[in-house]
Tab-separated table of C-alpha atoms and ligand atoms in Angstrom:
chain	number	residue	atom	x	y	z
N	214	MET	CA	32.242	35.054	-55.757
N	215	ALA	CA	29.322	38.058	-54.817
N	216	PHE	CA	29.890	41.009	-56.715
N	217	VAL	CA	29.214	43.983	-53.883
N	218	CYS	CA	30.815	47.089	-55.562
N	219	ILE	CA	30.802	48.800	-58.874
N	220	GLU	CA	34.142	47.855	-59.530
N	221	ASP	CA	33.658	44.325	-59.325
N	222	TYR	CA	31.306	44.722	-62.710
N	223	GLU	CA	33.755	46.674	-63.864
N	224	LYS	CA	36.670	44.170	-63.732
N	225	TYR	CA	34.201	41.558	-65.123
N	226	ALA	CA	32.929	43.572	-68.043
N	227	LEU	CA	36.450	44.682	-68.839
N	228	GLU	CA	38.080	41.021	-68.821
N	229	ARG	CA	35.186	40.122	-70.971
N	230	LEU	CA	34.589	42.798	-73.692
N	231	PRO	CA	36.374	42.319	-77.341
N	232	ALA	CA	39.088	44.604	-76.994
N	233	SER	CA	37.586	47.518	-79.341
N	234	ILE	CA	34.479	47.886	-77.351
N	235	ARG	CA	36.164	47.769	-74.193
N	236	ASP	CA	38.221	50.393	-75.367
N	237	TYR	CA	35.569	52.540	-76.388
N	238	TYR	CA	33.830	52.463	-73.446
N	239	LYS	CA	36.442	52.683	-70.906
N	240	SER	CA	38.614	55.413	-72.909
N	241	GLY	CA	38.920	59.184	-72.909
N	242	ALA	CA	40.690	61.695	-74.699
N	243	GLY	CA	44.710	61.890	-75.044
N	244	GLU	CA	46.649	60.432	-72.339
N	245	GLU	CA	43.734	60.622	-69.954
N	246	PHE	CA	44.848	62.256	-67.542
N	247	SER	CA	41.153	63.297	-67.221
N	248	VAL	CA	39.842	60.346	-67.004
N	249	LYS	CA	42.447	59.389	-63.861
N	250	TRP	CA	41.198	63.016	-62.739
N	251	ASN	CA	37.567	62.422	-62.465
N	252	ARG	CA	37.882	59.384	-60.144
N	253	GLU	CA	40.944	60.374	-57.844
N	254	ALA	CA	39.160	64.103	-57.448
N	255	PHE	CA	36.720	62.235	-55.414
N	256	LYS	CA	39.080	61.120	-52.992
N	257	ASN	CA	40.698	64.913	-52.193
N	258	TYR	CA	36.953	65.907	-50.789
N	259	ARG	CA	36.683	64.644	-47.270
N	260	ILE	CA	33.304	64.074	-45.149
N	261	ARG	CA	32.686	65.826	-41.845
N	262	PRO	CA	30.115	63.366	-40.451
N	263	ARG	CA	27.479	64.691	-37.458
N	264	PHE	CA	26.823	62.538	-35.322
N	265	LEU	CA	23.395	62.030	-32.670
N	266	ARG	CA	20.987	62.873	-35.378
N	267	ASP	CA	18.507	59.922	-35.310
N	268	VAL	CA	19.336	58.323	-38.567
N	269	SER	CA	16.615	55.577	-37.874
N	270	LYS	CA	14.318	56.449	-41.099
N	271	ARG	CA	15.605	57.857	-44.058
N	272	ASP	CA	14.891	58.975	-47.378
N	273	ILE	CA	17.437	59.432	-50.374
N	274	SER	CA	14.408	60.403	-52.476
N	275	THR	CA	14.460	63.855	-54.420
N	276	THR	CA	12.600	65.902	-56.908
N	277	VAL	CA	14.553	66.675	-60.090
N	278	LEU	CA	12.736	69.352	-62.657
N	279	GLY	CA	9.666	68.873	-60.335
N	280	HIS	CA	9.206	64.918	-60.815
N	281	LYS	CA	10.030	62.712	-57.459
N	282	ILE	CA	12.640	60.317	-57.788
N	283	SER	CA	13.740	57.239	-55.860
N	284	MET	CA	17.564	58.179	-55.115
N	285	PRO	CA	19.803	61.472	-56.351
N	286	LEU	CA	21.556	59.129	-58.897
N	287	GLY	CA	20.442	58.360	-62.631
N	288	VAL	CA	21.715	56.962	-65.859
N	289	ALA	CA	23.743	59.247	-68.223
N	290	PRO	CA	23.546	59.201	-71.707
N	291	THR	CA	26.276	56.542	-73.224
N	292	ALA	CA	26.092	55.635	-77.157
N	293	MET	CA	25.610	52.342	-78.493
N	294	GLN	CA	24.464	50.218	-75.261
N	295	ARG	CA	23.876	47.281	-77.424
N	296	MET	CA	27.827	46.291	-77.959
N	297	ALA	CA	27.511	45.674	-74.218
N	298	HIS	CA	24.184	43.520	-74.155
N	299	PRO	CA	21.646	42.756	-77.035
N	300	ASP	CA	18.952	44.618	-74.592
N	301	GLY	CA	21.381	47.664	-74.413
N	302	GLU	CA	19.611	51.044	-74.134
N	303	CYS	CA	16.413	49.126	-73.442
N	304	ALA	CA	17.444	46.896	-70.457
N	305	ASN	CA	19.142	50.292	-68.707
N	306	ALA	CA	15.924	52.093	-69.385
N	307	LYS	CA	13.723	49.529	-67.719
N	308	ALA	CA	16.488	49.320	-64.799
N	309	ALA	CA	15.807	52.619	-64.281
N	310	GLN	CA	12.433	52.529	-64.415
N	311	ALA	CA	12.506	49.950	-61.791
N	312	ALA	CA	15.014	51.969	-59.404
N	313	GLY	CA	12.545	54.880	-59.778
N	314	THR	CA	15.095	57.053	-61.550
N	315	ILE	CA	15.909	59.159	-64.794
N	316	PHE	CA	17.136	57.010	-67.930
N	317	ILE	CA	18.907	59.663	-70.380
N	318	LEU	CA	19.236	58.081	-73.982
N	319	SER	CA	22.019	59.497	-76.336
N	320	THR	CA	20.859	60.489	-79.603
N	321	LEU	CA	23.470	57.769	-80.760
N	322	SER	CA	21.551	55.066	-79.182
N	323	THR	CA	21.074	51.443	-80.933
N	324	SER	CA	17.866	51.199	-79.554
N	325	SER	CA	15.096	53.828	-80.927
N	326	ILE	CA	13.355	56.524	-78.812
N	327	GLU	CA	9.764	54.707	-79.527
N	328	GLU	CA	11.549	51.264	-78.785
N	329	VAL	CA	12.817	52.837	-75.300
N	330	ALA	CA	9.569	54.403	-74.469
N	331	GLU	CA	7.866	51.351	-75.101
N	332	ALA	CA	10.476	49.444	-72.952
N	333	ALA	CA	10.109	51.449	-70.020
N	334	PRO	CA	7.027	53.432	-70.656
N	335	ASN	CA	6.466	54.331	-66.967
N	336	GLY	CA	10.236	55.630	-66.051
N	337	LEU	CA	11.263	59.220	-66.258
N	338	LYS	CA	13.189	59.551	-69.471
N	339	TRP	CA	14.920	62.551	-71.018
N	340	LEU	CA	16.242	62.412	-74.171
N	341	GLN	CA	20.040	63.676	-74.793
N	342	LEU	CA	20.525	65.689	-78.088
N	343	TYR	CA	23.610	66.318	-80.458
N	344	ILE	CA	22.787	68.575	-83.122
N	345	TYR	CA	23.290	67.923	-86.478
N	346	THR	CA	24.065	70.517	-89.283
N	347	ASP	CA	20.769	69.373	-91.018
N	348	ARG	CA	18.655	70.936	-87.908
N	349	ASP	CA	15.686	68.575	-89.691
N	350	VAL	CA	17.302	65.789	-88.222
N	351	THR	CA	17.488	67.396	-84.716
N	352	LEU	CA	13.875	68.325	-84.784
N	353	ASN	CA	12.815	65.569	-86.064
N	354	LEU	CA	14.501	63.724	-82.860
N	355	ILE	CA	12.625	66.399	-80.341
N	356	LYS	CA	9.144	65.866	-81.823
N	357	ARG	CA	9.847	62.173	-81.481
N	358	ALA	CA	10.904	62.295	-77.763
N	359	GLU	CA	7.910	64.830	-77.173
N	360	ARG	CA	5.584	62.177	-78.457
N	361	ALA	CA	7.306	59.478	-77.063
N	362	GLY	CA	6.739	61.183	-73.514
N	363	PHE	CA	10.071	61.985	-72.851
N	364	LYS	CA	10.345	64.940	-70.031
N	365	ALA	CA	13.008	67.071	-70.792
N	366	LEU	CA	16.119	67.625	-73.850
N	367	VAL	CA	19.539	67.442	-72.435
N	368	LEU	CA	21.747	69.423	-75.155
N	369	THR	CA	25.207	68.178	-74.992
N	370	ILE	CA	27.546	71.329	-75.485
N	371	ASP	CA	30.964	69.772	-75.340
N	372	ALA	CA	30.826	68.040	-79.112
N	373	PRO	CA	31.327	70.272	-82.115
N	374	PHE	CA	33.477	67.386	-83.034
N	375	PHE	CA	34.820	64.329	-80.653
N	376	GLY	CA	37.602	64.411	-78.646
N	377	ASN	CA	41.004	62.650	-80.095
N	378	ARG	CA	40.222	58.982	-78.403
N	379	ARG	CA	43.965	57.300	-79.097
N	380	PRO	CA	42.612	53.839	-78.842
N	381	ASP	CA	39.352	54.096	-81.048
N	382	LEU	CA	41.921	55.481	-83.672
N	383	ARG	CA	44.158	52.628	-83.431
N	384	ASN	CA	41.213	50.033	-83.434
N	385	LYS	CA	39.449	51.993	-85.839
N	386	PHE	CA	36.605	51.404	-84.117
N	387	ALA	CA	33.230	51.382	-85.779
N	388	LEU	CA	29.699	50.032	-85.060
N	389	PRO	CA	29.487	46.645	-85.211
N	390	SER	CA	27.600	45.358	-88.648
N	391	HIS	CA	24.706	44.280	-86.813
N	392	LEU	CA	23.815	47.239	-85.237
N	393	ARG	CA	22.585	50.649	-85.794
N	394	PHE	CA	22.037	54.199	-84.912
N	395	ALA	CA	18.649	52.940	-84.405
N	396	ASN	CA	16.978	57.088	-84.114
N	397	PHE	CA	18.083	57.072	-87.451
N	398	GLN	CA	17.057	55.354	-91.493
N	399	GLY	CA	19.023	55.015	-94.083
N	400	ASP	CA	22.588	56.898	-94.295
N	401	LEU	CA	22.536	58.453	-91.048
N	402	SER	CA	21.916	54.839	-89.374
N	403	GLN	CA	24.718	52.985	-91.337
N	404	ARG	CA	27.441	55.807	-91.922
N	405	ILE	CA	29.313	54.468	-88.957
N	406	ASN	CA	29.645	50.720	-90.302
N	407	THR	CA	30.467	51.694	-93.646
N	408	SER	CA	33.797	53.973	-93.913
N	409	ARG	CA	37.243	52.366	-93.859
N	410	THR	CA	39.487	55.135	-92.389
N	411	GLY	CA	40.834	56.112	-88.888
N	412	SER	CA	37.459	55.854	-85.925
N	413	ASP	CA	34.604	55.324	-88.000
N	414	LEU	CA	32.657	57.187	-84.921
N	415	ASN	CA	35.212	60.321	-85.644
N	416	GLU	CA	34.095	60.928	-89.198
N	417	TYR	CA	30.515	60.170	-88.496
N	418	VAL	CA	30.590	63.071	-85.685
N	419	THR	CA	33.044	65.422	-88.314
N	420	SER	CA	30.378	65.222	-91.189
N	421	LEU	CA	27.081	65.263	-89.583
N	422	PHE	CA	27.180	67.561	-86.266
N	423	ASP	CA	27.461	71.049	-86.635
N	424	PRO	CA	30.651	72.620	-85.160
N	425	THR	CA	29.216	76.084	-85.134
N	426	LEU	CA	27.093	75.402	-82.362
N	427	SER	CA	26.793	78.645	-80.157
N	428	TRP	CA	24.143	80.105	-77.362
N	429	ASP	CA	21.982	81.294	-80.544
N	430	ASP	CA	21.250	77.406	-81.059
N	431	VAL	CA	20.081	77.058	-77.543
N	432	GLU	CA	17.558	80.334	-78.193
N	433	TRP	CA	16.307	78.025	-81.055
N	434	LEU	CA	15.903	74.858	-79.306
N	435	LYS	CA	14.011	76.808	-76.611
N	436	LYS	CA	11.864	78.125	-79.288
N	437	ILE	CA	10.874	74.809	-80.649
N	438	THR	CA	10.008	72.511	-77.816
N	439	THR	CA	8.162	72.810	-74.987
N	440	LEU	CA	9.859	70.411	-73.056
N	441	PRO	CA	12.739	71.662	-70.119
N	442	ILE	CA	16.225	72.305	-71.451
N	443	ILE	CA	19.423	70.986	-69.707
N	444	LEU	CA	22.830	71.736	-70.976
N	445	LYS	CA	25.495	68.839	-70.636
N	446	GLY	CA	29.132	69.711	-70.279
N	447	VAL	CA	29.252	72.642	-68.562
N	448	LEU	CA	32.753	73.107	-66.567
N	449	THR	CA	33.287	77.127	-65.518
N	450	ALA	CA	31.326	79.559	-63.689
N	451	GLU	CA	31.601	81.834	-67.022
N	452	ASP	CA	29.767	79.571	-68.559
N	453	ALA	CA	27.311	78.544	-66.106
N	454	ARG	CA	25.723	82.084	-65.649
N	455	LEU	CA	25.270	82.421	-69.251
N	456	ALA	CA	23.359	79.166	-68.871
N	457	VAL	CA	20.949	81.015	-66.367
N	458	GLU	CA	21.046	84.227	-68.640
N	459	ILE	CA	19.781	82.372	-71.464
N	460	GLY	CA	17.092	80.669	-69.673
N	461	VAL	CA	17.561	76.846	-69.690
N	462	ASP	CA	16.617	74.535	-66.926
N	463	GLY	CA	19.488	73.048	-65.522
N	464	ILE	CA	23.079	72.144	-66.554
N	465	ILE	CA	24.845	69.018	-66.080
N	466	VAL	CA	28.348	69.798	-64.935
N	467	SER	CA	30.409	67.071	-66.895
N	468	ASN	CA	33.450	66.557	-68.708
N	469	HIS	CA	31.927	64.184	-71.160
N	470	GLY	CA	33.603	61.125	-68.902
N	471	ALA	CA	36.818	63.226	-69.909
N	472	ARG	CA	36.350	61.845	-73.832
N	473	GLN	CA	36.319	65.163	-75.102
N	474	ILE	CA	39.591	67.440	-74.222
N	475	ASP	CA	42.045	65.600	-72.146
N	476	GLY	CA	43.235	68.264	-69.131
N	477	VAL	CA	40.087	69.897	-67.973
N	478	PRO	CA	39.562	69.236	-64.432
N	479	ALA	CA	37.718	66.797	-62.531
N	480	THR	CA	33.958	67.628	-62.260
N	481	ILE	CA	34.065	66.977	-58.571
N	482	GLU	CA	36.620	70.043	-59.007
N	483	VAL	CA	34.344	72.553	-60.652
N	484	LEU	CA	31.332	71.548	-58.728
N	485	PRO	CA	31.987	74.639	-55.879
N	486	GLU	CA	32.628	77.036	-58.680
N	487	ILE	CA	29.186	76.636	-60.334
N	488	SER	CA	27.267	76.250	-57.061
N	489	LYS	CA	28.497	79.543	-56.390
N	490	ALA	CA	27.662	80.904	-59.599
N	491	VAL	CA	24.636	79.473	-59.633
N	492	GLY	CA	23.299	79.522	-56.400
N	493	ASP	CA	19.549	78.486	-56.378
N	494	LYS	CA	18.765	79.911	-59.861
N	495	ILE	CA	18.519	76.953	-62.258
N	496	GLU	CA	19.088	72.987	-60.876
N	497	ILE	CA	22.637	71.740	-60.776
N	498	TYR	CA	23.585	68.149	-61.915
N	499	MET	CA	26.910	66.354	-62.051
N	500	ASP	CA	28.699	63.365	-64.141
N	501	GLY	CA	32.215	61.994	-64.227
N	502	GLY	CA	33.680	59.337	-62.211
N	503	VAL	CA	31.106	58.541	-59.597
N	504	MET	CA	31.738	54.713	-58.560
N	505	GLN	CA	30.050	54.730	-55.053
N	506	GLY	CA	27.665	56.066	-52.850
N	507	ILE	CA	30.023	58.421	-50.879
N	508	ASP	CA	30.719	60.313	-54.191
N	509	VAL	CA	27.139	60.986	-54.567
N	510	LEU	CA	27.158	62.363	-50.918
N	511	LYS	CA	30.366	64.458	-51.686
N	512	ALA	CA	28.655	65.812	-54.861
N	513	LEU	CA	25.030	66.768	-53.497
N	514	ALA	CA	27.339	68.509	-50.478
N	515	LEU	CA	29.176	70.335	-53.045
N	516	GLY	CA	25.850	71.865	-54.521
N	517	ALA	CA	24.413	69.332	-57.574
N	518	LYS	CA	21.114	68.471	-56.810
N	519	MET	CA	21.375	64.644	-58.705
N	520	VAL	CA	24.696	62.808	-60.061
N	521	PHE	CA	24.451	60.701	-63.226
N	522	PHE	CA	26.933	58.210	-64.072
N	523	GLY	CA	27.650	56.303	-67.566
N	524	ARG	CA	30.739	53.587	-67.544
N	525	PRO	CA	29.169	51.568	-64.280
N	526	MET	CA	25.708	51.249	-66.013
N	527	LEU	CA	27.297	49.438	-69.345
N	528	TRP	CA	29.809	47.430	-66.900
N	529	GLY	CA	25.979	46.056	-65.275
N	530	LEU	CA	24.613	45.483	-68.975
N	531	VAL	CA	27.843	43.503	-70.220
N	532	TYR	CA	27.489	41.516	-66.380
N	533	GLY	CA	23.839	40.505	-66.991
N	534	GLY	CA	21.410	42.818	-69.049
N	535	GLU	CA	18.562	44.408	-67.202
N	536	LYS	CA	19.447	42.456	-64.190
N	537	GLY	CA	23.048	43.655	-64.109
N	538	ALA	CA	22.092	47.052	-64.677
N	539	ARG	CA	19.204	46.725	-61.540
N	540	GLU	CA	22.061	45.410	-59.556
N	541	ILE	CA	24.215	47.963	-60.043
N	542	LEU	CA	21.803	50.571	-59.275
N	543	GLU	CA	20.906	48.614	-56.298
N	544	ILE	CA	24.043	48.815	-55.077
N	545	MET	CA	24.394	52.445	-55.355
N	546	ARG	CA	21.261	52.405	-53.459
N	547	LYS	CA	22.464	50.749	-50.848
N	548	GLU	CA	25.716	52.651	-50.400
N	549	ILE	CA	23.827	56.199	-50.966
N	550	ASP	CA	21.771	55.368	-48.188
N	551	PHE	CA	24.631	53.925	-45.896
N	552	ALA	CA	26.144	57.147	-46.898
N	553	PHE	CA	23.309	59.354	-45.509
N	554	ALA	CA	23.176	57.389	-42.451
N	555	LEU	CA	26.818	57.397	-41.044
N	556	SER	CA	27.413	60.829	-41.999
N	557	GLY	CA	24.315	61.895	-39.992
N	558	CYS	CA	21.767	62.985	-42.670
N	559	ALA	CA	18.303	61.424	-42.689
N	560	SER	CA	17.376	63.272	-46.002
N	561	ILE	CA	18.789	65.291	-48.497
N	562	LYS	CA	18.164	68.676	-46.687
N	563	ASP	CA	20.149	67.407	-44.141
N	564	ILE	CA	23.398	67.326	-46.167
N	565	SER	CA	25.205	70.913	-45.643
N	566	ARG	CA	27.983	72.586	-47.593
N	567	ASN	CA	30.520	72.549	-44.482
N	568	MET	CA	30.339	68.608	-44.553
N	569	VAL	CA	32.749	67.867	-47.257
N	570	ILE	CA	35.633	69.737	-47.461
N	571	HIS	CA	39.092	69.793	-49.799
N	572	ALA	CA	42.051	67.191	-48.050
N	573	SER	CA	44.407	70.657	-48.273
N	574	TYR	CA	42.252	71.585	-45.315
N	575	TYR	CA	43.592	69.122	-42.791
N	576	SER	CA	47.292	69.770	-44.055
N	577	ARG	CA	47.337	73.299	-43.156
M	860	LIG	C1	29.635	58.741	-73.010
M	860	LIG	N1	28.524	60.069	-73.055
M	860	LIG	C2	28.146	60.582	-73.947
M	860	LIG	N2	27.604	61.852	-73.347
M	860	LIG	C3	26.688	62.366	-74.211
M	860	LIG	O1	26.246	63.673	-74.006
M	860	LIG	N3	26.140	61.713	-75.134
M	860	LIG	C4	26.718	60.387	-75.996
M	860	LIG	O2	26.729	59.901	-76.878
M	860	LIG	C5	27.687	60.114	-74.945
M	860	LIG	N4	28.345	58.965	-75.393
M	860	LIG	C6	29.102	58.235	-74.426
M	860	LIG	C7	29.442	56.754	-74.286
M	860	LIG	C8	30.645	56.119	-73.491
M	860	LIG	C9	31.148	55.239	-73.745
M	860	LIG	C10	30.677	57.306	-72.329
M	860	LIG	C11	31.928	56.462	-71.375
M	860	LIG	C12	30.351	58.211	-72.167
M	860	LIG	C13	29.265	60.806	-71.619
M	860	LIG	C14	28.468	60.514	-70.356
M	860	LIG	O3	27.168	60.936	-70.828
M	860	LIG	C15	28.509	60.896	-68.999
M	860	LIG	O4	29.101	62.461	-69.164
M	860	LIG	C16	30.070	59.840	-68.678
M	860	LIG	O5	30.055	58.999	-69.050
M	860	LIG	C17	30.238	60.489	-67.465
M	860	LIG	O6	31.657	59.636	-66.492
M	860	LIG	P1	31.232	58.533	-66.020
M	860	LIG	O7	30.207	58.075	-65.134
M	860	LIG	O8	31.511	57.503	-66.994
M	860	LIG	O9	32.725	58.526	-65.312
């Protein structure tokens, strides 16, 4: 049977992955309320299409931090992609390059910065950062990303510790022993395979990430790099305003795929307040629960310049490495194009705020 939507790939991957990897990829924090909300909340926004607007020629491309991309959807950073397929991050980066969009590499990747740069030399690549207590570890990553031609740094602000992911605790989740954190040497690359209690990933994070992280560290980051800085994990207008004040280049409205703290709102729900607070001062992106083209249209109408997704690219990898990842991006490209066409938008500039409205509007 032909695979026609992201859910088809999701179902395939969930049926095939070993339980501990499947659970690591799919789970969220706590009781997973927010995991459900991320996806469900999109359904509470309704599209108000406009017709008779000549949509025969369409252009879904956009510009992000001065770089042209072919569509307003890119690949969010997810850790340890070689658990999904032996080519892991390299396959996803190649697929993003072929699709003409952004690939964000996780600090906790199983392919190194240099391997990914070599696999997708012409793709637009950003590096996601965690800040280690030993600042030299982070500094080293930044310098390597600069040398390897990465175009922005994405600082994840929602992870002073890792969320309480019950399935990972039950499974004592650890990186399979043939894999390593490829950006590091020795202890830092292996420690996750070696401990024996609880979830090895949580132990790794608790022992190495810096929970003192504060706005001062954003200042520090600005001083030590020439690359644009994007803060990932903003969920309130308050933090969004601080991000503008401190002078970062963009923010990703994200709740980390609902993997950090359960009970936070769906990201599509907080987008309007953040977009209102920030206006055009810095670029706003979002991720969380994006599964189809209309989700992207809704996020753009509510104020995002572009959208990212994480898990769907893992499902694509499981299905068929780079080929599967390309299929995921091409399905989304078609769906985004359809969403544009059928809502009366020939290009991004035609999408207006009043084209998407909360469902409560219709029950008044
Ligand atoms: C993530 N995410 C994440 N974020 C980050 O900043 N660094 C990381 O290493 C990871 N790792 C990671 C692993 C897995 C398995 C998942 C599912 C997610 C969060 C990710 O960047 C993004 O915010 C979410 O995945 C978006 O939600 P969807 O698209 O998965 O619903």
